[in-house]
PDB file of C-alpha atoms (C1' of nucleotides) in Angstrom:
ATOM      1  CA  UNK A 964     112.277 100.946 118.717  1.00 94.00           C
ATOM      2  CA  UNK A 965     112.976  98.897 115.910  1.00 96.00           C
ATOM      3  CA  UNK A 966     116.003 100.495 114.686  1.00 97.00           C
ATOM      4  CA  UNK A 967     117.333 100.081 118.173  1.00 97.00           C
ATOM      5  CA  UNK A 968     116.887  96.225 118.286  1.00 98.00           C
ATOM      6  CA  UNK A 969     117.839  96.389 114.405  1.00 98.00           C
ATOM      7  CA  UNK A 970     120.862  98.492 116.556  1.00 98.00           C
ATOM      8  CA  UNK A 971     121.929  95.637 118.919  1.00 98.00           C
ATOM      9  CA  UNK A 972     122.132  92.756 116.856  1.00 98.00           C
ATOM     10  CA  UNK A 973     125.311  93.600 115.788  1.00 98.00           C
ATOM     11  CA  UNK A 974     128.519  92.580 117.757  1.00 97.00           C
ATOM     12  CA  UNK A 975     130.404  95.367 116.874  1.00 98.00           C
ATOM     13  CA  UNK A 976     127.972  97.786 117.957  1.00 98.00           C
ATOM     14  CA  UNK A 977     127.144  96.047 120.756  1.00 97.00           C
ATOM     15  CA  UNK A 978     130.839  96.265 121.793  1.00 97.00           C
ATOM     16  CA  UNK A 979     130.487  99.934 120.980  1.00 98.00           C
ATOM     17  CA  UNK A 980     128.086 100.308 122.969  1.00 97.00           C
ATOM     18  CA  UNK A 981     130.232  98.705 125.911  1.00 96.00           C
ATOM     19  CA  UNK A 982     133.413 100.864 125.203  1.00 96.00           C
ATOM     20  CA  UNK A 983     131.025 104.095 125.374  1.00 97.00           C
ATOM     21  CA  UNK A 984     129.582 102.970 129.177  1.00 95.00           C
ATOM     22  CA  UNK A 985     133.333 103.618 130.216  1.00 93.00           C
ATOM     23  CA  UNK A 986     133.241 106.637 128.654  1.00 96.00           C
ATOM     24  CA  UNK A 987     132.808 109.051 126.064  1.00 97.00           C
ATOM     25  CA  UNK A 988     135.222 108.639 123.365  1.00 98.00           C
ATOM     26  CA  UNK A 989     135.739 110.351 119.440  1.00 98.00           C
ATOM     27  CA  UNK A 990     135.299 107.719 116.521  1.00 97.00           C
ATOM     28  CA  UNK A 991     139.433 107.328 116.166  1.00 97.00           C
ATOM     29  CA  UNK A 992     139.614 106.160 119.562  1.00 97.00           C
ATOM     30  CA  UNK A 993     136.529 103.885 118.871  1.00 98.00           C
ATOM     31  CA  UNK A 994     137.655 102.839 115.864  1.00 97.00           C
ATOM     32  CA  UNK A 995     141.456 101.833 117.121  1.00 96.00           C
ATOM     33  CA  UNK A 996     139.285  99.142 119.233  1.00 96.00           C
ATOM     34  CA  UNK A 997     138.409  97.082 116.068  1.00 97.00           C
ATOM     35  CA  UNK A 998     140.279  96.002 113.196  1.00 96.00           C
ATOM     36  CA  UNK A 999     137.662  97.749 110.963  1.00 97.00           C
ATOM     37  CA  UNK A1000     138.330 100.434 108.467  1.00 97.00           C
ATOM     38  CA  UNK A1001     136.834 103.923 110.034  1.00 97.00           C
ATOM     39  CA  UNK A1002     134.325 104.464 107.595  1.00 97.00           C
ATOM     40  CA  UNK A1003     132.987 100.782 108.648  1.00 98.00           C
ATOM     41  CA  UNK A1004     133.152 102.105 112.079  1.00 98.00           C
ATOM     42  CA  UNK A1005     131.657 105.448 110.647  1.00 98.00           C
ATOM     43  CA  UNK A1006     128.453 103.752 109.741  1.00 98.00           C
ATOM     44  CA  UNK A1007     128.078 101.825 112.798  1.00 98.00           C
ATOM     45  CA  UNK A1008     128.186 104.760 114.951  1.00 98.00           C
ATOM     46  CA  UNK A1009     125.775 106.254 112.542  1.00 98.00           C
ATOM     47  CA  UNK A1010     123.006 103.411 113.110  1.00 98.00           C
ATOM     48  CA  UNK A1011     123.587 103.793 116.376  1.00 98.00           C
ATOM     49  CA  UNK A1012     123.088 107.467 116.400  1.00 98.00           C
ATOM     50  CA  UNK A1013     119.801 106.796 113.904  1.00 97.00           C
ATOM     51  CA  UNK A1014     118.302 104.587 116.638  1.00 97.00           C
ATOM     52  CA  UNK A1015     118.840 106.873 119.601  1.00 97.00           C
ATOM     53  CA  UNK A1016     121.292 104.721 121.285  1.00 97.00           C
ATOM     54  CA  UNK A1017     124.064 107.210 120.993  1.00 98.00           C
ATOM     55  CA  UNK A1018     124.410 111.079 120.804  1.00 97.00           C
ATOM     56  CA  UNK A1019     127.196 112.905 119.156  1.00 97.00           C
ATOM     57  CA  UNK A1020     128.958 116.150 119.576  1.00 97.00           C
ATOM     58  CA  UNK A1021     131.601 117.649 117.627  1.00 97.00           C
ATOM     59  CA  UNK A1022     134.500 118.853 120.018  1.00 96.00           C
ATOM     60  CA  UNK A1023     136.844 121.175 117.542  1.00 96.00           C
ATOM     61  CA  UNK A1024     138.269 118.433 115.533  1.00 96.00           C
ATOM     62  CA  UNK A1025     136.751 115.188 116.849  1.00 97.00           C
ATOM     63  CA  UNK A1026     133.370 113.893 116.897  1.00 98.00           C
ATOM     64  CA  UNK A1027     132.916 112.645 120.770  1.00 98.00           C
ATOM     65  CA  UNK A1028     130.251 109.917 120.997  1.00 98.00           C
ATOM     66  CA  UNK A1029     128.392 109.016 123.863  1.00 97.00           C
ATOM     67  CA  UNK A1030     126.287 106.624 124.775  1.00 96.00           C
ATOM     68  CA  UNK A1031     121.819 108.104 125.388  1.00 95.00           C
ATOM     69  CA  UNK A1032     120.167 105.743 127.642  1.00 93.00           C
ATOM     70  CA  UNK A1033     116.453 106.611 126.881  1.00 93.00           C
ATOM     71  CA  UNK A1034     115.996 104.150 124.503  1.00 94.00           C
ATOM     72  CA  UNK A1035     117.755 101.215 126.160  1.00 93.00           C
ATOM     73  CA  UNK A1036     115.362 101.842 128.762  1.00 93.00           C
ATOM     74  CA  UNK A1037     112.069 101.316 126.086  1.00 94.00           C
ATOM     75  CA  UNK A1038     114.057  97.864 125.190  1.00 95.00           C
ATOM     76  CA  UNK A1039     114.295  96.918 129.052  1.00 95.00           C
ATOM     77  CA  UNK A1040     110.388  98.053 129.022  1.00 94.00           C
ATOM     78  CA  UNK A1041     109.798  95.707 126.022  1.00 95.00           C
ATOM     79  CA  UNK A1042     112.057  92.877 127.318  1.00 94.00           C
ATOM     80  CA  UNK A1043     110.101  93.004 130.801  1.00 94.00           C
ATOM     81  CA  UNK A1044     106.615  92.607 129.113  1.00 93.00           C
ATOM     82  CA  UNK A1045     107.832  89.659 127.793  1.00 89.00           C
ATOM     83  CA  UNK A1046     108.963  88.269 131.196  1.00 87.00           C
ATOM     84  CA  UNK A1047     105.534  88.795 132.453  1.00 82.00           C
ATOM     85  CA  UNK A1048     102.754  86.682 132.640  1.00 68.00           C
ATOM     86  CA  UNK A1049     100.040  89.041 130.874  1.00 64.00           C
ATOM     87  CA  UNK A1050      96.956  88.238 133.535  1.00 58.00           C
ATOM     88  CA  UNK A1051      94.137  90.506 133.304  1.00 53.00           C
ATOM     89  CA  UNK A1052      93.619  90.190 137.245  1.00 50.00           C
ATOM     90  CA  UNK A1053      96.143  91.488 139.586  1.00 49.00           C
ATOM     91  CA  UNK A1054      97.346  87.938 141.646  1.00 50.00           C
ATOM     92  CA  UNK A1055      95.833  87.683 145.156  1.00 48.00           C
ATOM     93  CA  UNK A1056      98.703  88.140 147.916  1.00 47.00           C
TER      94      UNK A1056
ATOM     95  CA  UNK B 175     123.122  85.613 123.490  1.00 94.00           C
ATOM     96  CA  UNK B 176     123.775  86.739 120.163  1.00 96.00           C
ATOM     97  CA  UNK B 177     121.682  84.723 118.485  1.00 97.00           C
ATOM     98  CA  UNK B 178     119.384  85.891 120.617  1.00 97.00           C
ATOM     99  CA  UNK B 179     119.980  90.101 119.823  1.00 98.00           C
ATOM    100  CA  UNK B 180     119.844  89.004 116.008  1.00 98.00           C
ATOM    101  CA  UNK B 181     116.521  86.995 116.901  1.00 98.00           C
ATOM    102  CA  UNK B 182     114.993  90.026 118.247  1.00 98.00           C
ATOM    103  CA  UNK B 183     116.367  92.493 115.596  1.00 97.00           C
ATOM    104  CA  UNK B 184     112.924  91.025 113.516  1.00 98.00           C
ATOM    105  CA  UNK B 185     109.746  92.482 114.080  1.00 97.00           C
ATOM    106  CA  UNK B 186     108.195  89.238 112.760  1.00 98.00           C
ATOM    107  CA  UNK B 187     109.699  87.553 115.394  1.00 98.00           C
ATOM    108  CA  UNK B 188     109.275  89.854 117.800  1.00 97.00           C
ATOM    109  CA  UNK B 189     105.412  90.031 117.408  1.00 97.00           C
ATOM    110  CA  UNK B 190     105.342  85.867 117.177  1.00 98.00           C
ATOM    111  CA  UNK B 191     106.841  86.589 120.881  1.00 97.00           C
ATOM    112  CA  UNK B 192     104.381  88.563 121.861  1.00 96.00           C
ATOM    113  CA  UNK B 193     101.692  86.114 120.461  1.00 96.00           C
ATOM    114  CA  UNK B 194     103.216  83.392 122.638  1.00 97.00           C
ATOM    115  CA  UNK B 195     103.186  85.750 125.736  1.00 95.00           C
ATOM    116  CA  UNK B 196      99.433  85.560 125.822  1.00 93.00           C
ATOM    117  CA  UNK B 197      99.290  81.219 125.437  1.00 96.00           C
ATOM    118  CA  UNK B 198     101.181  78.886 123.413  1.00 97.00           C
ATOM    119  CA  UNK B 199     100.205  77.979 119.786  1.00 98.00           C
ATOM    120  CA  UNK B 200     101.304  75.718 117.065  1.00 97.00           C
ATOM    121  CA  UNK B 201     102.724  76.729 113.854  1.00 97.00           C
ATOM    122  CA  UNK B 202      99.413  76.666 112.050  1.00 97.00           C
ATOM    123  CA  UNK B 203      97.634  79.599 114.921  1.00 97.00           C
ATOM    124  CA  UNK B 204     100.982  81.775 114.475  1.00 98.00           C
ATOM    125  CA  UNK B 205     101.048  81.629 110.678  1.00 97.00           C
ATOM    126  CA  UNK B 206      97.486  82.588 110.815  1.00 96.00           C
ATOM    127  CA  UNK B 207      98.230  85.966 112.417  1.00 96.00           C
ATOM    128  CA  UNK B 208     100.902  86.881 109.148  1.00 96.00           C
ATOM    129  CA  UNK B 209     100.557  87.510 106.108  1.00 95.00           C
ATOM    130  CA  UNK B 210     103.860  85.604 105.499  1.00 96.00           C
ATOM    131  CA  UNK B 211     104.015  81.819 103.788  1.00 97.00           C
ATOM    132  CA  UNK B 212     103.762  79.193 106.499  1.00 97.00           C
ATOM    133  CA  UNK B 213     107.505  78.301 105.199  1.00 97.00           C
ATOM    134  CA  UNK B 214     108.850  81.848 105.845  1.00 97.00           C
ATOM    135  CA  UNK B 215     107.105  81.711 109.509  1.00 98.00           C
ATOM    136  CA  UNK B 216     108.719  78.011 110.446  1.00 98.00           C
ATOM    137  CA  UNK B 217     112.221  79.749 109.283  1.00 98.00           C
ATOM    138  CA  UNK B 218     111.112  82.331 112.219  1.00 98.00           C
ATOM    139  CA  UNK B 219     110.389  79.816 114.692  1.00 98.00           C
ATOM    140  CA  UNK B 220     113.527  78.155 113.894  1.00 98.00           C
ATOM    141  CA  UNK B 221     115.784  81.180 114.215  1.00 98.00           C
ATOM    142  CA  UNK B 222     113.842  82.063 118.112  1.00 98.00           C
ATOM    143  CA  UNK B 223     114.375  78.391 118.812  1.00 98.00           C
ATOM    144  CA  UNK B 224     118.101  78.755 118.154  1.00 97.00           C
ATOM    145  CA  UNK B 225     118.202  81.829 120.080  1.00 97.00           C
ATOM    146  CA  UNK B 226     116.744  79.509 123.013  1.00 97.00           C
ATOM    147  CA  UNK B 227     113.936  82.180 122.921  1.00 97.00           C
ATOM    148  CA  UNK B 228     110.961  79.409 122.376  1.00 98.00           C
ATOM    149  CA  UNK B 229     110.771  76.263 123.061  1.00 97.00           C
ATOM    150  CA  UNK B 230     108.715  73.629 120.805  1.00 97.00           C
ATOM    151  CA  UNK B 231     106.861  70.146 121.261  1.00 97.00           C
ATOM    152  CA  UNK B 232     105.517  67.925 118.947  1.00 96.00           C
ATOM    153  CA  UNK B 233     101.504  67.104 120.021  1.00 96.00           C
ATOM    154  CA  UNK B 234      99.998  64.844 117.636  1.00 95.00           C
ATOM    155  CA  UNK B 235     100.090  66.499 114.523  1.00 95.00           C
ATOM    156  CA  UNK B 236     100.724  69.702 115.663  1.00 97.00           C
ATOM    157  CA  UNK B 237     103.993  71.230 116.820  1.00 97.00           C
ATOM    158  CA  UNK B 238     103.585  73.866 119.793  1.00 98.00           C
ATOM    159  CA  UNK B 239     105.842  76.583 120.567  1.00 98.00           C
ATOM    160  CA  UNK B 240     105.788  78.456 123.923  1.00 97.00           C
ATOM    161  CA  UNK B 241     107.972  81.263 125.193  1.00 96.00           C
ATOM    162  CA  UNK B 242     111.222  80.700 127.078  1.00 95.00           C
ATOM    163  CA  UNK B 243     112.438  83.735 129.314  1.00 93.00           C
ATOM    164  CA  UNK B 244     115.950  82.323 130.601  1.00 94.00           C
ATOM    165  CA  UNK B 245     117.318  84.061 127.489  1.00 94.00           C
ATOM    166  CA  UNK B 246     115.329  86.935 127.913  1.00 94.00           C
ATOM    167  CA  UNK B 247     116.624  87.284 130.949  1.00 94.00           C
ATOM    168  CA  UNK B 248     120.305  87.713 130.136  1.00 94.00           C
ATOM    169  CA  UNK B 249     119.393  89.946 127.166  1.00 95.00           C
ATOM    170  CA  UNK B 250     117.274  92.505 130.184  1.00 95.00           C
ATOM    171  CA  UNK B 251     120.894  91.582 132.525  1.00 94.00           C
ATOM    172  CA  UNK B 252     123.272  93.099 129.539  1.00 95.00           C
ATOM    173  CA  UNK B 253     120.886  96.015 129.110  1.00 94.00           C
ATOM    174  CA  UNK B 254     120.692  97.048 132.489  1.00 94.00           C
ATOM    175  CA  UNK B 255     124.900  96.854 132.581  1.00 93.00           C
ATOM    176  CA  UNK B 256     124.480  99.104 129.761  1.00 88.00           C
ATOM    177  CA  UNK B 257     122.253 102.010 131.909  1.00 86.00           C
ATOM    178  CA  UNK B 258     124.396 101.852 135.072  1.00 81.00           C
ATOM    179  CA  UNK B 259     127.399 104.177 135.369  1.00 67.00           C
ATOM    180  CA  UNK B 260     130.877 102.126 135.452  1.00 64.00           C
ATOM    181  CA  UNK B 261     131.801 102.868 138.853  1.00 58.00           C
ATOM    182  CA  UNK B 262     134.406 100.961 140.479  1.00 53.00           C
ATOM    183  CA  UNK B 263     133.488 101.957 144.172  1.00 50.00           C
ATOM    184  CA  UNK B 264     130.094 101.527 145.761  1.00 49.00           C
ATOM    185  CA  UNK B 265     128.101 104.965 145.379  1.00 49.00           C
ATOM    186  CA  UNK B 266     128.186 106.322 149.881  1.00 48.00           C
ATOM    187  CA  UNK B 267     124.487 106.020 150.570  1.00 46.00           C
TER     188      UNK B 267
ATOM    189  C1'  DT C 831     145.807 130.372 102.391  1.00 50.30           C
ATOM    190  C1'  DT C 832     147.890 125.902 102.610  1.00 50.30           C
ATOM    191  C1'  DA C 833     148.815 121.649 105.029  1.00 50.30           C
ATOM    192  C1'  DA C 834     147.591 118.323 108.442  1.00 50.30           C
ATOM    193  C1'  DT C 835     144.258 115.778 111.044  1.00 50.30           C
ATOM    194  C1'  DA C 836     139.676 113.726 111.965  1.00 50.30           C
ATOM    195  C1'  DT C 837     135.636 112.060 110.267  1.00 50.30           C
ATOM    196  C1'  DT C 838     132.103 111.210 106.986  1.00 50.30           C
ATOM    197  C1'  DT C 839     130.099 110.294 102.385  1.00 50.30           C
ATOM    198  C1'  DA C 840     130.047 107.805  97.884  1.00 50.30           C
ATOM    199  C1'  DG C 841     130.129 103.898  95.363  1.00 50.30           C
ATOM    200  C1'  DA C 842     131.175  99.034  94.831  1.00 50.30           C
ATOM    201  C1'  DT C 843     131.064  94.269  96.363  1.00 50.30           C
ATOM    202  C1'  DA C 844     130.404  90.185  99.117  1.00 50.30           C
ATOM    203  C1'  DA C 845     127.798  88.072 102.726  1.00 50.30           C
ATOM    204  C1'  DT C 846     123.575  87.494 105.087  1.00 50.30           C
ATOM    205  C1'  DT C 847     118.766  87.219 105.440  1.00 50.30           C
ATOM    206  C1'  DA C 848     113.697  87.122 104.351  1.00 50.30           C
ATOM    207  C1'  DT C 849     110.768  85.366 101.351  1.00 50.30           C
ATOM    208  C1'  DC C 850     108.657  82.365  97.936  1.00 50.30           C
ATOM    209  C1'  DT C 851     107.143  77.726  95.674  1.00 50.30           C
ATOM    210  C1'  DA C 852     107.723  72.825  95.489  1.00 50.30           C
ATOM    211  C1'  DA C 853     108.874  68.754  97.728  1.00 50.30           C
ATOM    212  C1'  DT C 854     109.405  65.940 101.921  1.00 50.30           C
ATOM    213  C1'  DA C 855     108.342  64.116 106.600  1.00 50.30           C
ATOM    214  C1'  DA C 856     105.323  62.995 110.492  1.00 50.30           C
ATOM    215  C1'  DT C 857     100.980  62.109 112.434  1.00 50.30           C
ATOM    216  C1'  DT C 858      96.153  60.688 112.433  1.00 50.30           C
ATOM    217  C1'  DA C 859      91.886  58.888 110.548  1.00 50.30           C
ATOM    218  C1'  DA C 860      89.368  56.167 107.146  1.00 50.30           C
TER     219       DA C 860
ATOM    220  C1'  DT D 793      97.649  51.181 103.632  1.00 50.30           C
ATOM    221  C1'  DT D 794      95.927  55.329 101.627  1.00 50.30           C
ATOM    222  C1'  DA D 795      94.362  60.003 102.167  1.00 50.30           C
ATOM    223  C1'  DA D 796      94.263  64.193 104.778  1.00 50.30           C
ATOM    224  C1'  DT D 797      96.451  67.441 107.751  1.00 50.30           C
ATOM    225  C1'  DT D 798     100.333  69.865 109.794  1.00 50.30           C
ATOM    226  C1'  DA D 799     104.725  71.419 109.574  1.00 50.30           C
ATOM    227  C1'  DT D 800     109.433  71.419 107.898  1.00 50.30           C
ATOM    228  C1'  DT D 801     113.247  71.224 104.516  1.00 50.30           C
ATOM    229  C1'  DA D 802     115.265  72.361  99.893  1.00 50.30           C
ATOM    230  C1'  DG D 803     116.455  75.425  96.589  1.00 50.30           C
ATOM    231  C1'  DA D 804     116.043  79.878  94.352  1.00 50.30           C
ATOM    232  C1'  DT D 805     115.797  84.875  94.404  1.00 50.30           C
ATOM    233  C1'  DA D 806     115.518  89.585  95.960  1.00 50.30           C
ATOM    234  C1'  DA D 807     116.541  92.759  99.575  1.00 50.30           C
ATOM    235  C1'  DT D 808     119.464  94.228 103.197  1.00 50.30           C
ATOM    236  C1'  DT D 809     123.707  94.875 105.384  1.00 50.30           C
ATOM    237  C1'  DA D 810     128.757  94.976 106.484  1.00 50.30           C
ATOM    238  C1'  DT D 811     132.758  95.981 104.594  1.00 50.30           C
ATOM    239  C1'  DC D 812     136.252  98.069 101.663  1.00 50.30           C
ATOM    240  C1'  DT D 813     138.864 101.981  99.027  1.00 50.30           C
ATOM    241  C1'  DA D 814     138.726 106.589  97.298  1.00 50.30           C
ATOM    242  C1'  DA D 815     136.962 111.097  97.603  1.00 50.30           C
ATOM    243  C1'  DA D 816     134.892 114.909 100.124  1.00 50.30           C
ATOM    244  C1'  DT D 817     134.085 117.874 104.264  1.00 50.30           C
ATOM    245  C1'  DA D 818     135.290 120.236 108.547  1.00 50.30           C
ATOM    246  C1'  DT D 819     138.446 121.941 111.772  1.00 50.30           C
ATOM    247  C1'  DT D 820     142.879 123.589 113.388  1.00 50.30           C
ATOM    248  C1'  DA D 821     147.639 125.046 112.937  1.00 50.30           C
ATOM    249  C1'  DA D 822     151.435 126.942 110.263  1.00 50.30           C
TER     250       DA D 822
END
DNA sequence: TTAATATTTAGATAATTATCTAATAATTAA
DNA sequence: TTAATTATTAGATAATTATCTAAATATTAA
């Protein structure tokens, strides 16, 4: 998990991240988005690939990305942990 | 809230979070836990504090951080726009 | 097979970040 | 006020990361 939060702290990826909710899209259309050179964008994707926050599939000539939710989910898991009060009772209703 | 991604991106910070989930401590009871200079662990607390992830208060000699959620709580709010589809109309029940 | 298109990989560089030691600041106790 | 304790700030350095251009790879079309 901590190549995914490694993942996130980055704008760009985060914003990646947001295009991809939309939909699935190949790295030129991700990379018109930004005014990043592709193999910048290349990378990016790749991290985000390497951390399980995205999958990719070649489609004849294009790479299609898309975003892979399991992981996001282990964040919200980790996140929520940290909301909670870590009592070794259960609270009385 | 990016400050707050970046913040998180550390897994020194992330397990000083943790610590804090159980109780608050000062500086001195989280350095303890690291083998990291006491220097290198304030620069941590610093970075969560400008993430608005801690909070700190001077008591007597010590300083004493404690965890503050509000932030966490956007961070959980941007994940969980990540995991739900982008529909535009209401799903028919 | 050659040319065109889409994407990645390689290699270099600049910016950021984590870490250290030494010095400073703030508080308390003698 | 001086000494002891706690924590931070300053300044330096090494490691990591984001970015670029140029070159390589993979696919499709001519």
């Amino acid at each position: 998990m901590n190549e995914a939060f490694k993942a996130l702290a980055d704008p760009t990826r985060r914003e990646i991240l947001q295009l991809l909710r939309d939909k699935s899209r190949n790295a030129g259309e991700i990379a018109e988005h930004f005014n990043i050179s592709k193999p910048s964008i290349s990378h990016h994707l790749n991290l985000l690939k390497q951390a399980g926050l995205v999958l990719d599939e070649r489609q004849g000539q294009h790479i299609v990305y898309s975003l892979h939710t399991t992981v996001v989910e282990d964040v919200i898991g980790w996140m929520f942990k940290m909301m909670k009060k870590n009592d070794t009772e259960e609270e009385q209703p």
